[in-house]
Short mmCIF file of C-alpha atoms and ligand atoms in Angstrom, two decimals:
data_model
loop_
_atom_site.label_atom_id
_atom_site.label_comp_id
_atom_site.label_asym_id
_atom_site.label_seq_id
_atom_site.Cartn_x
_atom_site.Cartn_y
_atom_site.Cartn_z
CA UNK A 1 22.60 93.08 -64.44
CA UNK A 2 18.80 93.08 -64.37
CA UNK A 3 17.26 89.75 -65.33
CA UNK A 4 15.66 89.79 -68.71
CA UNK A 5 11.93 89.14 -68.57
CA UNK A 6 11.31 86.06 -70.62
CA UNK A 7 8.12 85.07 -72.27
CA UNK A 8 6.85 81.78 -73.58
CA UNK A 9 3.98 80.82 -75.78
CA UNK A 10 2.21 77.58 -76.53
CA UNK A 11 2.28 76.84 -80.25
CA UNK A 12 -0.80 74.65 -79.84
CA UNK A 13 -3.23 77.08 -78.22
CA UNK A 14 -1.30 80.37 -78.20
CA UNK A 15 -1.46 80.82 -74.41
CA UNK A 16 1.33 82.97 -72.96
CA UNK A 17 3.38 81.89 -69.98
CA UNK A 18 6.12 83.41 -67.86
CA UNK A 19 8.11 80.21 -67.46
CA UNK A 20 8.92 77.24 -69.64
CA UNK A 21 6.87 74.19 -68.84
CA UNK A 22 6.78 70.66 -70.24
CA UNK A 23 3.01 70.76 -70.47
CA UNK A 24 0.89 73.76 -71.36
CA UNK A 25 -1.31 74.54 -68.33
CA UNK A 26 -3.93 76.04 -70.68
CA UNK A 27 -4.48 73.27 -73.22
CA UNK A 28 -2.67 70.41 -71.43
CA UNK A 29 -0.59 69.64 -74.54
CA UNK A 30 2.92 68.34 -73.96
CA UNK A 31 6.16 69.88 -75.32
CA UNK A 32 4.39 72.73 -77.14
CA UNK A 33 5.60 75.69 -75.06
CA UNK A 34 8.44 77.71 -76.63
CA UNK A 35 10.31 80.82 -75.66
CA UNK A 36 9.67 83.95 -77.74
CA UNK A 37 11.59 87.24 -77.76
CA UNK A 38 10.04 90.69 -77.32
CA UNK A 39 8.88 90.72 -80.94
CA UNK A 40 7.13 87.39 -80.54
CA UNK A 41 9.67 85.43 -82.56
CA UNK A 42 10.89 82.08 -81.28
CA UNK A 43 14.34 82.34 -79.72
CA UNK A 44 16.88 79.61 -80.13
CA UNK A 45 17.79 79.36 -76.46
CA UNK A 46 14.92 77.21 -75.33
CA UNK A 47 11.89 75.57 -76.77
CA UNK A 48 11.48 73.54 -79.85
CA UNK A 49 14.07 75.24 -82.04
CA UNK A 50 17.04 73.92 -80.11
CA UNK A 51 15.15 71.17 -78.40
CA UNK A 52 17.03 72.02 -75.21
CA UNK A 53 15.65 73.82 -72.19
CA UNK A 54 17.12 74.82 -68.83
CA UNK A 55 16.49 72.05 -66.34
CA UNK A 56 15.69 74.67 -63.72
CA UNK A 57 12.87 76.14 -65.79
CA UNK A 58 10.57 73.10 -65.67
CA UNK A 59 7.29 73.38 -63.90
CA UNK A 60 7.65 70.61 -61.35
CA UNK A 61 3.95 70.64 -60.50
CA UNK A 62 3.20 68.74 -63.70
CA UNK A 63 5.36 65.81 -62.55
CA UNK A 64 4.12 65.53 -58.98
CA UNK A 65 2.59 62.15 -58.23
CA UNK A 66 -1.20 62.02 -58.14
CA UNK A 67 -2.40 60.12 -55.07
CA UNK A 68 -4.55 57.09 -55.80
CA UNK A 69 -6.02 57.39 -52.28
CA UNK A 70 -5.34 53.70 -51.72
CA UNK A 71 -3.01 54.07 -48.76
CA UNK A 72 -0.86 50.97 -49.31
CA UNK A 73 -0.52 51.58 -53.05
CA UNK A 74 0.50 55.20 -52.48
CA UNK A 75 3.02 54.03 -49.90
CA UNK A 76 4.73 51.79 -52.45
CA UNK A 77 4.54 54.39 -55.24
CA UNK A 78 5.99 57.11 -53.00
CA UNK A 79 2.84 59.25 -53.08
CA UNK A 80 0.93 58.17 -56.16
CA UNK A 81 1.13 57.79 -59.92
CA UNK A 82 3.39 60.20 -61.78
CA UNK A 83 1.69 61.86 -64.80
CA UNK A 84 3.00 60.44 -68.08
CA UNK A 85 4.55 57.42 -66.36
CA UNK A 86 4.09 53.76 -67.19
CA UNK A 87 3.84 51.16 -64.43
CA UNK A 88 3.98 47.42 -64.94
CA UNK A 89 2.00 45.45 -62.37
CA UNK A 90 3.05 41.81 -62.42
CA UNK A 91 1.76 38.84 -60.49
CA UNK A 92 0.44 35.32 -60.84
CA UNK A 93 -3.04 34.80 -62.26
CA UNK A 94 -5.76 35.10 -59.63
CA UNK A 95 -3.66 37.01 -57.11
CA UNK A 96 -5.77 40.19 -57.37
CA UNK A 97 -4.22 42.46 -60.02
CA UNK A 98 -7.53 43.27 -61.71
CA UNK A 99 -9.16 43.90 -58.36
CA UNK A 100 -6.37 46.21 -57.17
CA UNK A 101 -6.35 48.27 -60.36
CA UNK A 102 -10.13 48.46 -60.52
CA UNK A 103 -10.24 49.75 -56.96
CA UNK A 104 -7.51 52.24 -57.91
CA UNK A 105 -9.47 53.44 -60.96
CA UNK A 106 -12.64 53.79 -58.88
CA UNK A 107 -10.77 55.73 -56.23
CA UNK A 108 -9.13 58.13 -58.71
CA UNK A 109 -12.36 58.73 -60.62
CA UNK A 110 -14.15 59.40 -57.34
CA UNK A 111 -12.36 62.76 -57.45
CA UNK A 112 -13.82 63.46 -60.88
CA UNK A 113 -10.70 62.53 -62.88
CA UNK A 114 -11.26 60.47 -66.02
CA UNK A 115 -9.90 56.96 -65.82
CA UNK A 116 -9.95 54.34 -68.53
CA UNK A 117 -9.97 50.59 -68.21
CA UNK A 118 -8.96 48.58 -71.26
CA UNK A 119 -10.58 45.21 -70.67
CA UNK A 120 -8.72 42.58 -72.64
CA UNK A 121 -9.48 39.61 -70.43
CA UNK A 122 -13.01 40.19 -69.24
CA UNK A 123 -15.99 41.75 -70.98
CA UNK A 124 -16.97 45.29 -69.96
CA UNK A 125 -20.13 43.80 -68.43
CA UNK A 126 -18.06 41.49 -66.25
CA UNK A 127 -15.87 44.41 -65.18
CA UNK A 128 -18.99 46.44 -64.41
CA UNK A 129 -20.39 43.63 -62.29
CA UNK A 130 -17.16 43.36 -60.31
CA UNK A 131 -16.97 47.14 -59.87
CA UNK A 132 -20.55 47.19 -58.64
CA UNK A 133 -19.65 44.70 -55.91
CA UNK A 134 -16.70 46.85 -54.84
CA UNK A 135 -18.59 50.12 -54.37
CA UNK A 136 -20.12 53.09 -56.12
CA UNK A 137 -19.00 53.37 -59.74
CA UNK A 138 -18.28 56.99 -60.77
CA UNK A 139 -19.34 58.12 -64.26
CA UNK A 140 -15.80 59.26 -65.04
CA UNK A 141 -14.60 55.64 -65.02
CA UNK A 142 -14.60 54.50 -68.63
CA UNK A 143 -14.19 51.01 -70.02
CA UNK A 144 -13.35 49.78 -73.51
CA UNK A 145 -12.74 46.28 -74.91
CA UNK A 146 -10.07 47.10 -77.44
CA UNK A 147 -7.30 44.66 -78.26
CA UNK A 148 -5.20 46.59 -80.77
CA UNK A 149 -2.63 49.12 -79.69
CA UNK A 150 -3.81 51.57 -82.39
CA UNK A 151 -7.32 51.40 -81.03
CA UNK A 152 -6.07 51.96 -77.49
CA UNK A 153 -3.96 54.95 -78.47
CA UNK A 154 -6.94 56.51 -80.30
CA UNK A 155 -9.11 55.97 -77.22
CA UNK A 156 -6.44 57.55 -75.01
CA UNK A 157 -6.28 60.55 -77.36
CA UNK A 158 -10.04 60.91 -77.39
CA UNK A 159 -10.62 60.52 -73.65
CA UNK A 160 -7.37 61.92 -72.18
CA UNK A 161 -7.63 59.90 -68.96
CA UNK A 162 -5.57 60.78 -65.92
CA UNK A 163 -5.04 57.07 -65.34
CA UNK A 164 -5.48 54.19 -67.79
CA UNK A 165 -5.23 50.48 -67.03
CA UNK A 166 -4.42 47.85 -69.63
CA UNK A 167 -5.67 44.47 -68.39
CA UNK A 168 -3.63 42.69 -69.55
CA UNK A 169 -0.66 43.63 -71.73
CA UNK A 170 -0.54 40.00 -72.93
CA UNK A 171 -3.87 40.37 -74.73
CA UNK A 172 -2.96 43.48 -76.74
CA UNK A 173 -1.28 43.38 -80.14
CA UNK A 174 0.21 45.53 -82.86
CA UNK A 175 -1.67 44.55 -86.01
CA UNK A 176 1.26 44.71 -88.41
CA UNK A 177 3.14 42.05 -86.47
CA UNK A 178 2.30 38.46 -87.29
CA UNK A 179 3.25 36.95 -83.95
CA UNK A 180 0.55 36.17 -81.42
CA UNK A 181 -0.45 38.56 -78.62
CA UNK A 182 1.77 37.96 -75.59
CA UNK A 183 4.85 37.02 -77.64
CA UNK A 184 8.09 38.83 -76.90
CA UNK A 185 7.90 40.86 -80.13
CA UNK A 186 4.31 41.88 -79.44
CA UNK A 187 4.93 42.77 -75.81
CA UNK A 188 7.85 45.00 -76.73
CA UNK A 189 6.10 46.72 -79.64
CA UNK A 190 2.89 47.27 -77.68
CA UNK A 191 4.74 48.65 -74.67
CA UNK A 192 6.85 51.01 -76.77
CA UNK A 193 3.74 52.47 -78.38
CA UNK A 194 1.97 52.84 -75.05
CA UNK A 195 4.99 54.46 -73.39
CA UNK A 196 5.13 57.05 -76.19
CA UNK A 197 1.41 57.76 -75.84
CA UNK A 198 1.61 58.12 -72.06
CA UNK A 199 4.47 60.62 -72.30
CA UNK A 200 2.75 62.60 -75.02
CA UNK A 201 -0.66 62.73 -73.35
CA UNK A 202 0.48 62.91 -69.73
CA UNK A 203 -1.68 59.96 -68.72
CA UNK A 204 -0.42 57.50 -66.11
CA UNK A 205 -0.60 54.02 -67.58
CA UNK A 206 -0.73 50.83 -65.57
CA UNK A 207 0.01 47.69 -67.56
CA UNK A 208 -1.04 44.41 -66.01
CA UNK A 209 1.20 41.45 -66.75
CA UNK A 210 0.64 37.83 -65.76
CA UNK A 211 3.64 36.06 -64.36
CA UNK A 212 3.66 32.33 -64.38
CA UNK A 213 5.39 30.37 -61.63
CA UNK A 214 8.26 29.58 -63.98
CA UNK A 215 8.61 33.28 -64.94
CA UNK A 216 7.63 32.24 -68.47
CA UNK A 217 9.79 33.24 -71.44
CA UNK A 218 7.27 35.59 -72.98
CA UNK A 219 6.37 36.97 -69.58
CA UNK A 220 6.29 40.67 -68.80
CA UNK A 221 9.94 40.56 -67.68
CA UNK A 222 10.95 41.42 -71.25
CA UNK A 223 9.37 44.87 -70.97
CA UNK A 224 10.65 45.83 -67.52
CA UNK A 225 13.37 48.04 -69.00
CA UNK A 226 10.83 49.96 -71.11
CA UNK A 227 8.63 51.12 -68.24
CA UNK A 228 9.19 53.57 -65.38
CA UNK A 229 7.97 51.44 -62.52
CA UNK A 230 7.70 47.71 -61.96
CA UNK A 231 5.44 46.50 -59.18
CA UNK A 232 4.98 42.92 -58.12
CA UNK A 233 1.83 41.71 -56.43
CA UNK A 234 2.09 38.43 -54.60
CA UNK A 235 1.22 36.27 -51.67
CA UNK A 236 0.03 32.80 -50.95
CA UNK A 237 -3.32 32.16 -52.54
CA UNK A 238 -4.12 29.96 -49.57
CA UNK A 239 -3.89 33.01 -47.30
CA UNK A 240 -5.69 36.29 -47.89
CA UNK A 241 -2.54 38.35 -47.37
CA UNK A 242 -1.11 40.17 -50.39
CA UNK A 243 2.23 41.93 -50.69
CA UNK A 244 2.83 44.80 -53.11
CA UNK A 245 6.50 45.53 -53.75
CA UNK A 246 8.27 47.79 -56.18
CA UNK A 247 11.17 46.22 -58.06
CA UNK A 248 12.01 49.34 -60.03
CA UNK A 249 10.79 52.89 -59.52
CA UNK A 250 12.08 55.92 -61.39
CA UNK A 251 10.15 58.35 -59.23
CA UNK A 252 10.57 57.11 -55.69
CA UNK A 253 11.75 54.51 -53.22
CA UNK A 254 11.85 50.78 -53.95
CA UNK A 255 12.06 49.81 -50.31
CA UNK A 256 8.42 50.14 -49.29
CA UNK A 257 6.05 47.22 -49.06
CA UNK A 258 2.26 47.49 -49.22
CA UNK A 259 0.15 44.98 -47.32
CA UNK A 260 -3.40 44.08 -48.31
CA UNK A 261 -5.93 41.51 -47.36
CA UNK A 262 -8.29 40.05 -49.97
CA UNK A 263 -11.79 40.28 -48.55
CA UNK A 264 -15.23 39.69 -50.04
CA UNK A 265 -15.45 43.41 -50.82
CA UNK A 266 -12.06 43.67 -52.47
CA UNK A 267 -8.57 44.41 -51.19
CA UNK A 268 -8.35 46.10 -47.83
CA UNK A 269 -5.23 47.80 -46.44
CA UNK A 270 -3.70 45.98 -43.48
CA UNK A 271 -3.52 48.87 -41.03
CA UNK A 272 -1.73 47.11 -38.20
CA UNK A 273 0.39 44.27 -39.64
CA UNK A 274 1.98 43.30 -36.30
CA UNK A 275 -1.39 42.89 -34.66
CA UNK A 276 -2.54 40.76 -37.58
CA UNK A 277 0.52 38.49 -37.53
CA UNK A 278 0.30 37.92 -33.79
CA UNK A 279 -3.48 37.48 -33.65
CA UNK A 280 -3.59 33.71 -33.07
CA UNK A 281 -0.41 33.39 -31.09
CA UNK A 282 -0.30 31.05 -28.09
CA UNK A 283 2.59 32.20 -25.94
CA UNK A 284 4.53 29.61 -24.00
CA UNK A 285 4.84 26.94 -26.70
CA UNK A 286 8.40 25.66 -27.19
CA UNK A 287 9.68 26.70 -30.62
CA UNK A 288 7.56 29.86 -30.78
CA UNK A 289 9.36 33.20 -30.82
CA UNK A 290 8.35 36.69 -31.90
CA UNK A 291 10.72 38.56 -34.18
CA UNK A 292 10.85 42.30 -34.75
CA UNK A 293 11.31 42.30 -38.51
CA UNK A 294 11.07 44.93 -41.26
CA UNK A 295 8.58 45.03 -44.11
CA UNK A 296 10.16 47.59 -46.37
CA UNK A 297 10.81 50.40 -43.95
CA UNK A 298 8.10 49.45 -41.48
CA UNK A 299 8.89 47.44 -38.35
CA UNK A 300 6.54 44.46 -38.16
CA UNK A 301 6.28 41.78 -35.50
CA UNK A 302 5.84 38.21 -36.69
CA UNK A 303 5.68 34.92 -34.83
CA UNK A 304 8.14 32.24 -35.93
CA UNK A 305 7.32 28.66 -35.06
CA UNK A 306 9.71 25.73 -35.08
CA UNK A 307 9.01 22.07 -34.53
CA UNK A 308 11.83 19.55 -34.21
CA UNK A 309 11.43 15.79 -34.46
CA UNK A 310 14.36 13.63 -33.54
CA UNK A 311 14.92 11.14 -36.36
CA UNK A 312 18.47 9.81 -36.49
CA UNK A 313 21.96 11.27 -36.82
CA UNK A 314 22.43 13.00 -40.22
CA UNK A 315 18.92 12.06 -41.33
CA UNK A 316 17.22 15.35 -40.54
CA UNK A 317 15.41 17.45 -43.14
CA UNK A 318 13.98 20.97 -43.15
CA UNK A 319 10.62 22.25 -44.30
CA UNK A 320 9.98 25.99 -44.29
CA UNK A 321 7.13 28.38 -44.92
CA UNK A 322 7.46 32.15 -45.15
CA UNK A 323 11.18 32.13 -44.37
CA UNK A 324 14.33 31.73 -46.44
CA UNK A 325 15.43 28.07 -46.35
CA UNK A 326 19.04 28.98 -47.10
CA UNK A 327 19.25 31.33 -44.13
CA UNK A 328 17.75 28.61 -41.96
CA UNK A 329 20.39 26.13 -43.18
CA UNK A 330 23.09 28.60 -42.21
CA UNK A 331 21.54 29.26 -38.81
CA UNK A 332 21.24 25.49 -38.28
CA UNK A 333 24.93 24.99 -39.02
CA UNK A 334 25.82 27.75 -36.55
CA UNK A 335 23.64 26.15 -33.86
CA UNK A 336 25.36 22.84 -34.50
CA UNK A 337 28.94 24.06 -34.48
CA UNK A 338 28.82 27.05 -32.14
CA UNK A 339 26.08 26.13 -29.69
CA UNK A 340 26.52 22.35 -29.73
CA UNK A 341 22.93 21.46 -30.65
CA UNK A 342 22.41 18.27 -32.66
CA UNK A 343 20.39 20.03 -35.36
CA UNK A 344 21.24 17.50 -38.07
CA UNK A 345 19.41 14.63 -36.39
CA UNK A 346 16.06 16.46 -36.43
CA UNK A 347 13.37 16.95 -38.98
CA UNK A 348 12.84 20.69 -38.68
CA UNK A 349 9.68 22.58 -39.59
CA UNK A 350 9.95 26.34 -39.38
CA UNK A 351 7.27 28.77 -40.43
CA UNK A 352 6.33 32.42 -40.20
CA UNK A 353 2.68 32.55 -39.16
CA UNK A 354 -0.20 34.51 -40.69
CA UNK A 355 1.11 34.26 -44.25
CA UNK A 356 4.07 36.56 -43.47
CA UNK A 357 7.15 36.34 -45.67
CA UNK A 358 10.43 37.04 -43.94
CA UNK A 359 13.63 37.47 -45.87
CA UNK A 360 15.74 40.02 -44.07
CA UNK A 361 18.87 39.08 -42.07
CA UNK A 362 17.40 40.62 -38.91
CA UNK A 363 15.28 37.46 -38.53
CA UNK A 364 18.31 35.10 -38.24
CA UNK A 365 18.58 35.26 -34.48
CA UNK A 366 14.87 34.57 -33.97
CA UNK A 367 15.16 31.50 -36.24
CA UNK A 368 18.09 30.31 -34.15
CA UNK A 369 16.19 30.85 -30.90
CA UNK A 370 13.05 29.17 -32.30
CA UNK A 371 14.99 26.07 -33.43
CA UNK A 372 16.96 25.86 -30.16
CA UNK A 373 13.77 26.31 -28.14
CA UNK A 374 12.11 23.51 -30.14
CA UNK A 375 15.04 21.09 -29.86
CA UNK A 376 15.54 21.74 -26.15
CA UNK A 377 11.76 21.80 -25.59
CA UNK A 378 12.13 24.96 -23.55
CA UNK A 379 9.68 27.84 -24.23
CA UNK A 380 10.66 31.44 -24.80
CA UNK A 381 9.24 33.97 -22.32
CA UNK A 382 5.81 35.30 -23.44
CA UNK A 383 6.94 38.95 -23.48
CA UNK A 384 10.26 38.34 -25.23
CA UNK A 385 11.01 39.69 -28.68
CA UNK A 386 14.16 38.73 -30.60
CA UNK A 387 16.05 40.50 -33.36
CA UNK A 388 19.55 40.27 -34.84
CA UNK A 389 21.66 38.93 -37.68
CA UNK A 390 23.76 35.82 -37.12
CA UNK A 391 27.32 35.44 -38.42
CA UNK A 392 29.00 32.12 -39.19
CA UNK A 393 31.19 32.56 -36.11
CA UNK A 394 28.09 32.39 -33.96
CA UNK A 395 28.27 36.13 -33.32
CA UNK A 396 25.18 38.34 -33.22
CA UNK A 397 25.37 41.27 -35.61
CA UNK A 398 23.60 44.61 -35.64
CA UNK A 399 20.57 45.28 -37.85
CA UNK A 400 19.12 48.49 -39.30
CA UNK A 401 16.31 50.41 -37.61
CA UNK A 402 16.61 48.63 -34.29
CA UNK A 403 15.13 51.53 -32.36
CA UNK A 404 11.96 51.54 -34.47
CA UNK A 405 11.70 47.76 -34.07
CA UNK A 406 11.97 48.04 -30.28
CA UNK A 407 9.24 50.67 -30.14
CA UNK A 408 6.92 48.54 -32.25
CA UNK A 409 7.58 45.59 -29.92
CA UNK A 410 6.86 47.73 -26.88
CA UNK A 411 3.62 48.98 -28.43
CA UNK A 412 2.42 45.39 -28.73
CA UNK A 413 3.24 44.53 -25.14
CA UNK A 414 6.72 43.04 -25.35
CA UNK A 415 8.87 43.97 -22.39
CA UNK A 416 12.14 42.09 -22.98
CA UNK A 417 14.18 42.39 -26.15
CA UNK A 418 17.06 40.08 -27.01
CA UNK A 419 19.16 42.12 -29.43
CA UNK A 420 22.72 42.77 -30.67
CA UNK A 421 25.17 44.49 -28.34
CA UNK A 422 25.10 47.67 -30.44
CA UNK A 423 21.42 48.25 -29.60
CA UNK A 424 20.16 51.72 -28.76
CA UNK A 425 18.30 52.30 -25.55
CA UNK A 426 14.83 50.79 -25.67
CA UNK A 427 11.59 52.46 -24.61
CA UNK A 428 11.21 53.08 -20.86
CA UNK A 429 9.91 49.93 -19.24
CA UNK A 430 11.58 47.59 -21.70
CA UNK A 431 14.50 45.39 -20.66
CA UNK A 432 17.03 45.32 -23.48
CA UNK A 433 19.14 42.22 -23.20
CA UNK A 434 22.24 42.74 -25.32
CA UNK A 435 23.87 39.56 -26.53
CA UNK A 436 27.01 38.99 -28.54
CA UNK A 437 26.67 35.27 -29.32
CA UNK A 438 23.85 32.99 -30.42
CA UNK A 439 24.40 30.85 -27.32
CA UNK A 440 23.84 33.90 -25.10
CA UNK A 441 20.72 34.80 -27.06
CA UNK A 442 19.21 31.32 -26.63
CA UNK A 443 19.99 31.46 -22.91
CA UNK A 444 18.54 34.96 -22.51
CA UNK A 445 15.35 34.18 -24.47
CA UNK A 446 14.58 30.85 -22.78
CA UNK A 447 15.76 31.93 -19.35
CA UNK A 448 18.34 29.15 -19.23
CA UNK A 449 21.56 30.82 -18.24
CA UNK A 450 24.57 28.68 -18.97
CA UNK A 451 26.89 28.16 -16.07
P1 TYD B 501 -8.30 39.06 -59.73
O1 TYD B 501 -8.19 40.51 -59.39
O2 TYD B 501 -9.24 38.71 -60.81
O3 TYD B 501 -6.88 38.43 -60.04
P2 TYD B 501 -5.88 38.67 -61.29
O4 TYD B 501 -6.37 39.82 -62.05
O5 TYD B 501 -4.53 38.88 -60.64
O6 TYD B 501 -5.90 37.39 -62.07
O7 TYD B 501 -8.67 38.33 -58.36
C1 TYD B 501 -9.22 37.10 -58.44
C2 TYD B 501 -9.42 36.49 -57.08
O8 TYD B 501 -9.76 37.39 -56.05
C3 TYD B 501 -10.57 35.54 -57.21
O9 TYD B 501 -10.12 34.28 -56.77
C4 TYD B 501 -11.66 36.10 -56.36
C5 TYD B 501 -10.94 36.97 -55.39
N1 TYD B 501 -11.74 38.14 -54.98
C6 TYD B 501 -12.13 38.25 -53.66
O10 TYD B 501 -11.84 37.40 -52.83
N2 TYD B 501 -12.86 39.35 -53.28
C7 TYD B 501 -13.21 40.33 -54.16
O11 TYD B 501 -13.85 41.31 -53.75
C8 TYD B 501 -12.81 40.19 -55.52
C9 TYD B 501 -13.18 41.22 -56.54
C10 TYD B 501 -12.06 39.09 -55.89
MG1 MG B 502 -7.19 39.78 -63.96
#
């Protein structure tokens, strides 16, 4: 049977199309295209009359992500910002949310696209001053100091930006509500209105939300379910390193991590994280060990340092930085019971250097080796890299993406890898030392083979 030629028309501008599309390519209006029959009458199969349309007939180009051209942000977003989507960017005050989004707006408007910045926290003049310090400010970057959601929606309708940033969601209010801006009721009402506007206009909205250390009650957590994407921006304010993670993402992966460094001219992408984390390393110190870890899906090498001070039996304490204290407690117990090290009589200090934050199980074995090396005062070989998960039985377990980790280690000059027995072959020139117990790993890494 020959396929019937179908025709569609936009009820907004009258443009004719050969396929149904969520957004009219001619006038950019959303949900205005309807199917018509040969006589030009609306049919009931698709379009507005039934409200239903074949899933296969959508023009997918209108939902492709638009790159922001900030490499680390695009990595986390899975390519860029999806048109009509709403992203919540959360983080503690002062971490760099305004800077990141301003750089994003400048980058997107560099291509000529209109972007809009709703400045609720700073005056437009302050934003302009900051933008001026960050680079050239394109004319298509607009700013408005509007604190009511009605005003913002009108501005969005009038300017039709490709990307709009609300800085911050806690300063915006719906006038009919009596509660203060930032209250749960206000946050929800404001977000609902903005989500509707984004979908209708096809703009990508980025809402900035301040998180307090306690994850405050009226914090942006209450709107996470209303938005498409939730990003968290964090890091130690004492270090310049910033991590961008996605906690929820309707249009892409949630496993990627973006790494930035706060510099005097804004946030810069960290191009070679391993090199950065190993920059100040002094090989040969007892307690120092390099771990092949994962940041999202990227293998990253980080130095772990442990210091052990003998206090008295059962009087030891632990202090950690950049690692998970609970995993360290578990690893300590394994060293005590399965390797016979008197961990409990030491004050232990264990840290990941360079501001790195390690949470994945693949770092267990390196923690164990670092602590053992510190307690026994025996250094790990300078070209040794360690990777593996530790079980309570003292066994070394396999970890994901070991091959990629080994290649990253080789690239940075490591020639011996202490890894689980299930390891793939390493790069040519690398000695892969497969171990099945923590005791074997400690012996292999410190060159002290038990008799
Ligand atoms: P900001 O983006 O204002 O944080 P947030 O919006 O999350 O509250 O960042 C504020 C900090 O960043 C401030 O302490 C100054 C610092 N900063 C730089 O170090 N370099 C820069 O180029 C900029 C713009 C800010
Ligand atoms: Mg800010």
